PDB file of C-alpha atoms and ligand atoms in Angstrom:
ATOM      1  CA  UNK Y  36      25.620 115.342 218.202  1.00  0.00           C
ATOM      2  CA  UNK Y  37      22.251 116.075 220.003  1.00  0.00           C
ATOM      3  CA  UNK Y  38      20.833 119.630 220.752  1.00  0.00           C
ATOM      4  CA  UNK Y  39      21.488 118.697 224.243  1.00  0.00           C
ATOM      5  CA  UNK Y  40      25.180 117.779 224.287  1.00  0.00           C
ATOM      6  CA  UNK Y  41      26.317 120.565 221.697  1.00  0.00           C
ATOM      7  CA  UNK Y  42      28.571 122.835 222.885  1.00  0.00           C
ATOM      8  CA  UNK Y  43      27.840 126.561 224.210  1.00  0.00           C
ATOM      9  CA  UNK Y  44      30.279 128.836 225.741  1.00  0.00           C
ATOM     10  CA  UNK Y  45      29.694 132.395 226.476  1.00  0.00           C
ATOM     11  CA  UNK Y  46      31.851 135.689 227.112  1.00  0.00           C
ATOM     12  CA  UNK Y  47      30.485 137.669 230.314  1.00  0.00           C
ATOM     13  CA  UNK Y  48      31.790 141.011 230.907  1.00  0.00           C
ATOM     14  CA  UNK Y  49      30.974 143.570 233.269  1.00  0.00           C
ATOM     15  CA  UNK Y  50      31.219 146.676 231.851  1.00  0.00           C
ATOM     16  CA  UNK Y  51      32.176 148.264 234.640  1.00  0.00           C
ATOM     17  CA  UNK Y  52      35.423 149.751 232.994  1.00  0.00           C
ATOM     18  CA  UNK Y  53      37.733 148.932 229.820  1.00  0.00           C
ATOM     19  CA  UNK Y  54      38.843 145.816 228.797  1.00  0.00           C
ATOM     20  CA  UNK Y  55      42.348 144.625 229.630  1.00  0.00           C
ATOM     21  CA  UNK Y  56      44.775 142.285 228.190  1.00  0.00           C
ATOM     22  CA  UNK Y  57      43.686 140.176 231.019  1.00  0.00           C
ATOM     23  CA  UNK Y  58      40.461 139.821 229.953  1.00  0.00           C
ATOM     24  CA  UNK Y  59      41.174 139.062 226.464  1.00  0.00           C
ATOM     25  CA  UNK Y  60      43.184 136.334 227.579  1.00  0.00           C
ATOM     26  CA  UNK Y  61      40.470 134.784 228.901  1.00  0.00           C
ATOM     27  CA  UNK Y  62      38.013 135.470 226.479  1.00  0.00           C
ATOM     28  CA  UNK Y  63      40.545 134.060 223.998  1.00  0.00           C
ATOM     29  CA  UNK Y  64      40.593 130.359 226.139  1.00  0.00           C
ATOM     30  CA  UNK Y  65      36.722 130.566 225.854  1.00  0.00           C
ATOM     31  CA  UNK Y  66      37.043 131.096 222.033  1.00  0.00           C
ATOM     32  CA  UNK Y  67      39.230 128.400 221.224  1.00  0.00           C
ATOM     33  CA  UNK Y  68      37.668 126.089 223.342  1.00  0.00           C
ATOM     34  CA  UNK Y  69      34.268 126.902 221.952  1.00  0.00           C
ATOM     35  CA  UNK Y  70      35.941 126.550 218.209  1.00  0.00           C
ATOM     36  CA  UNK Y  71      37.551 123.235 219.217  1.00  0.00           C
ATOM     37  CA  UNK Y  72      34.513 121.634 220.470  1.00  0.00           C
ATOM     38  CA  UNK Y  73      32.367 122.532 217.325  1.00  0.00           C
ATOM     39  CA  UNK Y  74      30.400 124.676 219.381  1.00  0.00           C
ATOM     40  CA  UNK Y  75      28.485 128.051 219.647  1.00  0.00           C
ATOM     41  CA  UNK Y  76      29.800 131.445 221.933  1.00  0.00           C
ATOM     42  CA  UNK Y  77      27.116 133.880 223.228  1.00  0.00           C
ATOM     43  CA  UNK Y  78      28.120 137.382 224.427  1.00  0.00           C
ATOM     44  CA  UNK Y  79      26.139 138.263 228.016  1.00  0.00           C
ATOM     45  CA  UNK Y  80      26.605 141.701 229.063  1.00  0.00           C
ATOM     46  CA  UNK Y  81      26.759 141.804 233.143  1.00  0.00           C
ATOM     47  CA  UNK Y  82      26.053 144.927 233.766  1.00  0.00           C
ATOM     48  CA  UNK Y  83      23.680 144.240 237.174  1.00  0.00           C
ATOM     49  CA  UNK Y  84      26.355 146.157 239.468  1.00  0.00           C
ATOM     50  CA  UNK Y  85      24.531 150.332 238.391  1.00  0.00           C
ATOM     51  CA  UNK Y  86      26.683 152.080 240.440  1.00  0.00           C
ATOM     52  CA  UNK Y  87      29.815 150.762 238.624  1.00  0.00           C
ATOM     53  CA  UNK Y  88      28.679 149.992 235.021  1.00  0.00           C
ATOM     54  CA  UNK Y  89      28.164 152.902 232.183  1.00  0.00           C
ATOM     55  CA  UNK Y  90      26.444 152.901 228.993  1.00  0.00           C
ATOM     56  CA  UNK Y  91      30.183 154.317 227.580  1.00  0.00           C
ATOM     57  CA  UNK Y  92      31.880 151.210 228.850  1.00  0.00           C
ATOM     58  CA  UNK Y  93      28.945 148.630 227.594  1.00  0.00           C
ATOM     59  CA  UNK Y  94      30.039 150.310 224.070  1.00  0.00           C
ATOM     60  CA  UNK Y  95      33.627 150.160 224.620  1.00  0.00           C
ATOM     61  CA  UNK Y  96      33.630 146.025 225.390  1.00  0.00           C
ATOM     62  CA  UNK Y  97      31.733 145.536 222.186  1.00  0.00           C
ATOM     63  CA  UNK Y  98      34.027 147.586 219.997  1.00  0.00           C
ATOM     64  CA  UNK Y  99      37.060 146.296 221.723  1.00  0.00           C
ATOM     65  CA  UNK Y 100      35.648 142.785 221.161  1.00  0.00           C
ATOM     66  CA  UNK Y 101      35.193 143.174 217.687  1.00  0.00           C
ATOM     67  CA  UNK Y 102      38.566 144.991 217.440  1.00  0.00           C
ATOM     68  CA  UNK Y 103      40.348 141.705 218.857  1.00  0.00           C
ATOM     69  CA  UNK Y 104      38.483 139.310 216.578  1.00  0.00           C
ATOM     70  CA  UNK Y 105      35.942 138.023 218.547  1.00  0.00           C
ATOM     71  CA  UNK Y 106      32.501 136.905 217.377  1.00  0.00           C
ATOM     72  CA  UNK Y 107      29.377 135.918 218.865  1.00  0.00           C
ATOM     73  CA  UNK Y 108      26.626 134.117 217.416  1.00  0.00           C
ATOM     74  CA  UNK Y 109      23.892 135.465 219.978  1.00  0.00           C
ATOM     75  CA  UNK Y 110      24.057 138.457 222.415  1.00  0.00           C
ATOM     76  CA  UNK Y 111      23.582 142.044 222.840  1.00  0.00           C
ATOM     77  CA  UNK Y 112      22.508 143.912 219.207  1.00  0.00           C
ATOM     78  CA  UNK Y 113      22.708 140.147 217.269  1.00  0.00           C
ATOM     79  CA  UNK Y 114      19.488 138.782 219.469  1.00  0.00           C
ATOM     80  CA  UNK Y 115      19.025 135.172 219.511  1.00  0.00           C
ATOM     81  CA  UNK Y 116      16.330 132.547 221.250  1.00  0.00           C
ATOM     82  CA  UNK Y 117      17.539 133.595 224.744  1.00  0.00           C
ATOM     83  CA  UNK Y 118      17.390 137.421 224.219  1.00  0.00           C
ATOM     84  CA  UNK Y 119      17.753 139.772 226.122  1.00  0.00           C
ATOM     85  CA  UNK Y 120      21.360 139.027 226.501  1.00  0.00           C
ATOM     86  CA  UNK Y 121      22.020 141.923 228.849  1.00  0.00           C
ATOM     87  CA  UNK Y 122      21.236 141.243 232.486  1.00  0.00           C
ATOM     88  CA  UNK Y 123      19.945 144.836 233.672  1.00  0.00           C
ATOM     89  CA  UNK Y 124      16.726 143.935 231.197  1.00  0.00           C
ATOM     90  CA  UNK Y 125      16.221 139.830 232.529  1.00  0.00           C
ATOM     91  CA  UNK Y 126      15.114 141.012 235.810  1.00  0.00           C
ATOM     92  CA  UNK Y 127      11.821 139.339 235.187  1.00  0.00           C
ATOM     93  CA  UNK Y 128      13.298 136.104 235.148  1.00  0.00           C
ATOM     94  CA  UNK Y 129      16.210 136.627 238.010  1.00  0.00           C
ATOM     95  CA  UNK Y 130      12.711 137.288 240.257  1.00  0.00           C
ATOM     96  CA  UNK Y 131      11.431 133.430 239.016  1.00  0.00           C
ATOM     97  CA  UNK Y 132      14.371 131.759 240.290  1.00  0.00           C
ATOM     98  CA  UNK Y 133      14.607 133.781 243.452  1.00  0.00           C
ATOM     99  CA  UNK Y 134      10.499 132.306 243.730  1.00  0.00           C
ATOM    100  CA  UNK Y 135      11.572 128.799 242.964  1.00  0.00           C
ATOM    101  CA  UNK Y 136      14.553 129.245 245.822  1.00  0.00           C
ATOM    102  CA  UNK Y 137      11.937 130.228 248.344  1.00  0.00           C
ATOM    103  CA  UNK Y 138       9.370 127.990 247.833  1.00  0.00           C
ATOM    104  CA  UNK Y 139      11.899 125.249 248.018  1.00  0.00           C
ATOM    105  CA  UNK Y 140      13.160 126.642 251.792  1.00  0.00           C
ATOM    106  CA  UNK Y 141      16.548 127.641 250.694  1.00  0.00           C
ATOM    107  CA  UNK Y 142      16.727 131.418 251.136  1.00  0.00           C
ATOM    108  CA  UNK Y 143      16.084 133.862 254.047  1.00  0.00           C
ATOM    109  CA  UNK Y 144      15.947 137.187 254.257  1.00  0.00           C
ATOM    110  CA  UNK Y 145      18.691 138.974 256.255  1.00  0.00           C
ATOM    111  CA  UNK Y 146      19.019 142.168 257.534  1.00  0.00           C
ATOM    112  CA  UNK Y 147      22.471 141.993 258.773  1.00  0.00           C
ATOM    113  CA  UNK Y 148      25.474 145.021 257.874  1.00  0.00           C
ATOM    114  CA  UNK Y 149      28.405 143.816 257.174  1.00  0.00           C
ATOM    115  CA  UNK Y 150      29.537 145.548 260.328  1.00  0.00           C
ATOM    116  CA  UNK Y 151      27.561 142.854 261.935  1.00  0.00           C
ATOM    117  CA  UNK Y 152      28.700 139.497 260.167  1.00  0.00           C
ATOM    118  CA  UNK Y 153      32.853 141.226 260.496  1.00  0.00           C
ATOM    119  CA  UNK Y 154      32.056 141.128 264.190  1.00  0.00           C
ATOM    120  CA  UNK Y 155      30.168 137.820 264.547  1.00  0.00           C
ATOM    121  CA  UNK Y 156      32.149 135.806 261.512  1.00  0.00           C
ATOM    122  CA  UNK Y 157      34.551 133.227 261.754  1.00  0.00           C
ATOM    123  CA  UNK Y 158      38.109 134.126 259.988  1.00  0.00           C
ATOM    124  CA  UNK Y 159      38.167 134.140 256.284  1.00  0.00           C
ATOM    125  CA  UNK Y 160      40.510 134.079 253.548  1.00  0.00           C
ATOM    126  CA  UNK Y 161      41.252 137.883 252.182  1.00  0.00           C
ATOM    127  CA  UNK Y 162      39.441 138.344 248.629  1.00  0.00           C
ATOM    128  CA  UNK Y 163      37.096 136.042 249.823  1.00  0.00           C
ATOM    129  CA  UNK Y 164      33.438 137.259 252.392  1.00  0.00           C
ATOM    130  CA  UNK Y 165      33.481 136.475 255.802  1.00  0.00           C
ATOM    131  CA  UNK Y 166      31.302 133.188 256.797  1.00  0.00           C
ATOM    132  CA  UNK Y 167      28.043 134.373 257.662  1.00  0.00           C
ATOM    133  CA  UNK Y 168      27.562 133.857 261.169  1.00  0.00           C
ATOM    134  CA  UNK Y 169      23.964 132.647 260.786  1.00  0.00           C
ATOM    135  CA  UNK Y 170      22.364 134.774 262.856  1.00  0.00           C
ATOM    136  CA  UNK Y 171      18.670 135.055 260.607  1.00  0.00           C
ATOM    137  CA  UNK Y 172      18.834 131.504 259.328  1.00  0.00           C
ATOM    138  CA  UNK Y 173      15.674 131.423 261.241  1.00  0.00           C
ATOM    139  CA  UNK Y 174      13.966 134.399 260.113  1.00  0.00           C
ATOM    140  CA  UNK Y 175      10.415 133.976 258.335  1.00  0.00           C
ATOM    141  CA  UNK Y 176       8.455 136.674 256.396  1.00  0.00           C
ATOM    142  CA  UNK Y 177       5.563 136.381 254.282  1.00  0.00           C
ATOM    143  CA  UNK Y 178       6.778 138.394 251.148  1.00  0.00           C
ATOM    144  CA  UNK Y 179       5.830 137.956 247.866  1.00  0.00           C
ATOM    145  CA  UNK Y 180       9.179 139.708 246.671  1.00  0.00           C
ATOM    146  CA  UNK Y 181      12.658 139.612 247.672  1.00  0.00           C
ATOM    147  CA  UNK Y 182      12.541 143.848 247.851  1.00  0.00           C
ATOM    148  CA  UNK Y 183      13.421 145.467 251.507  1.00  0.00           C
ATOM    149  CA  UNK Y 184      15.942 142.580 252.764  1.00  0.00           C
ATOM    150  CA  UNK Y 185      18.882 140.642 251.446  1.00  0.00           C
ATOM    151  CA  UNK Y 186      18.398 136.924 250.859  1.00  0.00           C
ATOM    152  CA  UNK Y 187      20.741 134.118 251.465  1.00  0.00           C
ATOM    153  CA  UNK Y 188      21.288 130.916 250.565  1.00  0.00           C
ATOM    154  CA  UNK Y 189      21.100 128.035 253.610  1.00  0.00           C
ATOM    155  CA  UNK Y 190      24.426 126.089 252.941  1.00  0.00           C
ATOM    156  CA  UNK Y 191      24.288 122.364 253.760  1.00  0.00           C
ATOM    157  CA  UNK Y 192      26.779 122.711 256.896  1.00  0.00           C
ATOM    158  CA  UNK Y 193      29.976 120.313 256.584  1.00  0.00           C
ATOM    159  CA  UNK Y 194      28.783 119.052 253.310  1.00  0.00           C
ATOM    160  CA  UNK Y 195      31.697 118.907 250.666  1.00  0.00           C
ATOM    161  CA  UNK Y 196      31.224 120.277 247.429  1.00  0.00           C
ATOM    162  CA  UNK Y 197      33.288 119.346 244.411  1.00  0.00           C
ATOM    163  CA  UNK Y 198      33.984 119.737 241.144  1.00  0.00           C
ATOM    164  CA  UNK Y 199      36.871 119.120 238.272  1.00  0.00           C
ATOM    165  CA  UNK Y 200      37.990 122.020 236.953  1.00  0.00           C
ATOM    166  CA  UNK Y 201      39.205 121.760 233.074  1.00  0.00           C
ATOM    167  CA  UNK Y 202      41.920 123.863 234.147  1.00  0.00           C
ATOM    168  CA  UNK Y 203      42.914 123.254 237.597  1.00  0.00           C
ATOM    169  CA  UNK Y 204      41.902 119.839 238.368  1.00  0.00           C
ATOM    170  CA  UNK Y 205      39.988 118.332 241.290  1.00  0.00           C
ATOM    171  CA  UNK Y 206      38.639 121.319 243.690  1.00  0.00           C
ATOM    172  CA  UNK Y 207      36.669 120.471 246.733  1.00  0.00           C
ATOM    173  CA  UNK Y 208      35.202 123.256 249.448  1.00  0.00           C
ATOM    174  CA  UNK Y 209      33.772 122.543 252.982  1.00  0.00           C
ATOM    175  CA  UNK Y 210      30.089 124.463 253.171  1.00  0.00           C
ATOM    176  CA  UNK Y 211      30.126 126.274 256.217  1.00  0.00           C
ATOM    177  CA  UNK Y 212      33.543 126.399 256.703  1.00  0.00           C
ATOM    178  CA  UNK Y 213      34.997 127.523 253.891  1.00  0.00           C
ATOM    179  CA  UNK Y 214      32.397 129.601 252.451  1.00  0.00           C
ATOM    180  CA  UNK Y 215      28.697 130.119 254.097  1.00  0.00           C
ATOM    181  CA  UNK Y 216      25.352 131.375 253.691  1.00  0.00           C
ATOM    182  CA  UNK Y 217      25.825 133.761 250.580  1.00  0.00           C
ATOM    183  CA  UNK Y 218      23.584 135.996 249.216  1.00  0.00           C
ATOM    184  CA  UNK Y 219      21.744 135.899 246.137  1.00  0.00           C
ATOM    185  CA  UNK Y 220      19.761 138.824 246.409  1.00  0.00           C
ATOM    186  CA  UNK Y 221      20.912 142.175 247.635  1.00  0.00           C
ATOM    187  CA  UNK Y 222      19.544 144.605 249.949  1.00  0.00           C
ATOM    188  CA  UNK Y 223      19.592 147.211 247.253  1.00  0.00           C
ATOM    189  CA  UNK Y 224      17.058 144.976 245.239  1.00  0.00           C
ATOM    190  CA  UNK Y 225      19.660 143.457 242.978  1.00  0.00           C
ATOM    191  CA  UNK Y 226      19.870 140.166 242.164  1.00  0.00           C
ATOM    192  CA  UNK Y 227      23.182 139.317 243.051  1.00  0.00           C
ATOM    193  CA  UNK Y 228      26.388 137.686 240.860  1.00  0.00           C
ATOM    194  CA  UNK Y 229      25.527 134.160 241.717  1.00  0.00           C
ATOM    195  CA  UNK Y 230      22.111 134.191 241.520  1.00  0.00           C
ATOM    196  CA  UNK Y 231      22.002 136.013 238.344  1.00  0.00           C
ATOM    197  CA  UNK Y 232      25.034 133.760 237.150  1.00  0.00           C
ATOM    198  CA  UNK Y 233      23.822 131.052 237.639  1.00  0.00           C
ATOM    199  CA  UNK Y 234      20.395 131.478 236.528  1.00  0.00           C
ATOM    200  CA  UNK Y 235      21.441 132.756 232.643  1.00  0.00           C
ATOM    201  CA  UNK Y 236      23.643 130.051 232.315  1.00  0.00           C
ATOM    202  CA  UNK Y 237      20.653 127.435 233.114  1.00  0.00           C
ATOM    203  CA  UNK Y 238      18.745 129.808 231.016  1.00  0.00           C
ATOM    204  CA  UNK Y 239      20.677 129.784 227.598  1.00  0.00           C
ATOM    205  CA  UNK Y 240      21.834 126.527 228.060  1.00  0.00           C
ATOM    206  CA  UNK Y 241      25.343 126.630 228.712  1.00  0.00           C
ATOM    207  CA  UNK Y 242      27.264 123.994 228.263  1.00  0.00           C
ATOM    208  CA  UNK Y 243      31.005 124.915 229.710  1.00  0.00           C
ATOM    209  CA  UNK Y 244      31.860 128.270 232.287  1.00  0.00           C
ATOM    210  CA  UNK Y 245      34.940 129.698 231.107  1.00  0.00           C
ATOM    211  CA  UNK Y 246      36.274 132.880 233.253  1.00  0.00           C
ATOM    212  CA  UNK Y 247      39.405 133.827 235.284  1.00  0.00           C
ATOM    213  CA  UNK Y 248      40.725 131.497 237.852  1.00  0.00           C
ATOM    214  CA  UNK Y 249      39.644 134.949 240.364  1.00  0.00           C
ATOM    215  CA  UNK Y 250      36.004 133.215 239.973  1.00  0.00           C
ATOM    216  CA  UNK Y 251      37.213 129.870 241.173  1.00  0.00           C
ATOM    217  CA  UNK Y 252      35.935 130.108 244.343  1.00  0.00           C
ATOM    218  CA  UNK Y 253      32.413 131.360 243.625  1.00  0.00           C
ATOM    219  CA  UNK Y 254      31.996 128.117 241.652  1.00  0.00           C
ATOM    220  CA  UNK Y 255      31.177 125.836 245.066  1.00  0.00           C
ATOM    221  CA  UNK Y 256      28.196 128.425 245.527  1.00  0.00           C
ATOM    222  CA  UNK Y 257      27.024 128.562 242.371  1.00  0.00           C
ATOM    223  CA  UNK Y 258      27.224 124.466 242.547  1.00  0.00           C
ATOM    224  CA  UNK Y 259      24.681 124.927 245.383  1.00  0.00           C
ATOM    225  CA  UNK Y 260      22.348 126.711 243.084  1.00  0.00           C
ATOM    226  CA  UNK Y 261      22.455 124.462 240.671  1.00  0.00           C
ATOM    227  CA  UNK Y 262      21.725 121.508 242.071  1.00  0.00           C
ATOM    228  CA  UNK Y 263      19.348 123.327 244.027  1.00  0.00           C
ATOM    229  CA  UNK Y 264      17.415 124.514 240.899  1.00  0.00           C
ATOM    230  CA  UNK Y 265      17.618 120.912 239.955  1.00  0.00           C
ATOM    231  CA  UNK Y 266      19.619 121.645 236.629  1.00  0.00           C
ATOM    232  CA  UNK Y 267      22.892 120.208 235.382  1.00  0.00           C
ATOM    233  CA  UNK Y 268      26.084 121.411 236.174  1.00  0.00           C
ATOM    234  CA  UNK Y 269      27.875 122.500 233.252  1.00  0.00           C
ATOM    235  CA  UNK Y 270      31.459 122.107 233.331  1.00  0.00           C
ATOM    236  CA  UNK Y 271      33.842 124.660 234.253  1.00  0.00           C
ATOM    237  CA  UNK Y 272      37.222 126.042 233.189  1.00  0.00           C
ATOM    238  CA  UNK Y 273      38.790 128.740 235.079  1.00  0.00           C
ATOM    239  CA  UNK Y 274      42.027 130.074 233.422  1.00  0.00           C
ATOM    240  CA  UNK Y 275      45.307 131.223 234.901  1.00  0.00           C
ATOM    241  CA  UNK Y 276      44.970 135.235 235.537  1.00  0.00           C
ATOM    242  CA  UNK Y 277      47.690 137.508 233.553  1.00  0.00           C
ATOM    243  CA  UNK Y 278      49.365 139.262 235.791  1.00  0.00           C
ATOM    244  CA  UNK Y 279      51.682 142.858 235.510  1.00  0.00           C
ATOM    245  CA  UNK Y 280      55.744 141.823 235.595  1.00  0.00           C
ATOM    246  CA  UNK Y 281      55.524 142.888 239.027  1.00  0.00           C
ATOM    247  CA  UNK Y 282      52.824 139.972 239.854  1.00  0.00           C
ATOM    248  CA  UNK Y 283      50.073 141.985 240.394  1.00  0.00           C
ATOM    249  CA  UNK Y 284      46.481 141.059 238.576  1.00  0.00           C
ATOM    250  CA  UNK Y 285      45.606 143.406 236.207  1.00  0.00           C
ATOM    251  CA  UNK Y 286      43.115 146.109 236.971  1.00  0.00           C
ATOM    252  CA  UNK Y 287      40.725 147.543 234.696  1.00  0.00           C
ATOM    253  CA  UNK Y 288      41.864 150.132 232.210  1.00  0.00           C
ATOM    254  CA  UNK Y 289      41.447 153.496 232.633  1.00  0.00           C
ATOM    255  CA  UNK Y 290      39.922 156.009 230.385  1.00  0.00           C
TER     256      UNK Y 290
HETATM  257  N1  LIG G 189      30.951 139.212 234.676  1.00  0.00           N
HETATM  258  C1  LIG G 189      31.988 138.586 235.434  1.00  0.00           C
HETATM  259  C2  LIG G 189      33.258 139.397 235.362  1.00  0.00           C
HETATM  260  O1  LIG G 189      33.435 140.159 234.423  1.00  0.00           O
HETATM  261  C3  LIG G 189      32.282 137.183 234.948  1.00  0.00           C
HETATM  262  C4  LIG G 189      31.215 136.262 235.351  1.00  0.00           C
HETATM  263  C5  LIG G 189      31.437 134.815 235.014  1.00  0.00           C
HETATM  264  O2  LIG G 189      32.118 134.526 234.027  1.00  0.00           O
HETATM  265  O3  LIG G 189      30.906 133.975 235.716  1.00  0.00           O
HETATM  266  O4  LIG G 189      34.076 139.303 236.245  1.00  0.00           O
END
């Protein structure tokens, strides 16, 4: 098998609170799929989001990880080519791609609230943002960084994105009408979860995205990116959430 074909899978928490069964499910799909196809898993901590991640929850995901079984043959503490495996310390290259996505014309920066876009959107599906309303698709400033606004990505209107989900099967999305311009950096000078997503699994050469079917829908945006960026899509695999006997989706443990 080539370099280019061989398998990589990775585990992505956020440590924004304890692992769950839920979780571990998961994690457990991208194991055995990663062990089936011969293949290599890297542990990415996601820990972007610093008003809801802690240093004592990065340290509880790797001991409960290691607890359950799970290894890792790159990531956090083990290093590897792609290090650093943590994304609060790859903010160097999330500022690249956010460089590449301008100087191709496919982000502006926005200055909307979200008071604003609930007021002017059209009607979305609950869990998911409302459709931007477009209202700075035309905004220009000469910036050298993304800092001070938030930056979207310019949907291709009516276009239909699809993809075949290992799990679920054929999944197409309407941009602009069933998702729109998204951001991909935040006003509070974060890189946001797609752009950030997207751009370590380009970066460390992931081959398949497994996560929770709750991600599904982010996956027609991150498409975007992709193709974009001009990389390949790797393929995706969204498994079936666990849910509490009452049908709920678990929430994350408390202390
Ligand atoms: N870090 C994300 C989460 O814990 C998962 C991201 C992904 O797998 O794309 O929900």
């Amino acid at each position: 098998m080539s370099e280019s074909s061989h398998y990589r899978g990775r585990l992505a928490p956020s440590p924004t609170g304890y692992l769950h069964q839920g979780h571990r499910a998961t994690f457990a799909v991208a194991r055995d799929r990663a062990q089936v196809a011969g293949g290599e898993l890297i542990l990415r901590m996601e820990d972007l989001d610093a008003a809801r991640c802690r240093p004592e929850y990065t340290a509880a995901v790797l001991a409960d990880l290691r607890k359950w079984g799970f290894r890792w043959t790159e990531g956090p503490e083990v290093g590897g080519p792609h290090a650093p495996y943590v994304q609060s310390e790859r903010r160097a290259y999330y500022l690249e791609i956010w460089r590449r996505l301008r100087r191709l014309g496919f982000i502006y920066p926005c200055d909307c609230s979200r008071r604003d876009i609930l007021l002017a959107g059209a009607p979305h599906l609950e869990d998911e943002e409302p459709i931007y309303p477009g209202t700075c698709r035309g905004r220009a400033v000469g910036t050298e960084e993304p800092t001070g606004w938030s930056w979207r990505f310019r949907v291709p209107d009516g276009d239909s994105v699809g993809f075949t989900d290992g799990a679920e099967g054929r999944r197409e999305a309407v941009a602009g009408r069933d998702f729109g311009d998204f951001v991909i950096w935040r006003r509070d000078d974060v890189p946001s979860y797609q752009l950030a997503v997207v751009a370590d699994d380009i970066a460390m050469g992931i081959t398949e995205v497994v996560r929770g079917a709750d991600l599904l829908a982010s996956t027609f945006r991150q498409i975007l990116l992709y193709r974009g960026l001009g990389a390949s899509l790797p393929t995706f695999y969204h498994a079936p959430l666990v849910r509490d006997p009452e049908g709920r989706r678990l929430a994350k443990r408390r202390p």
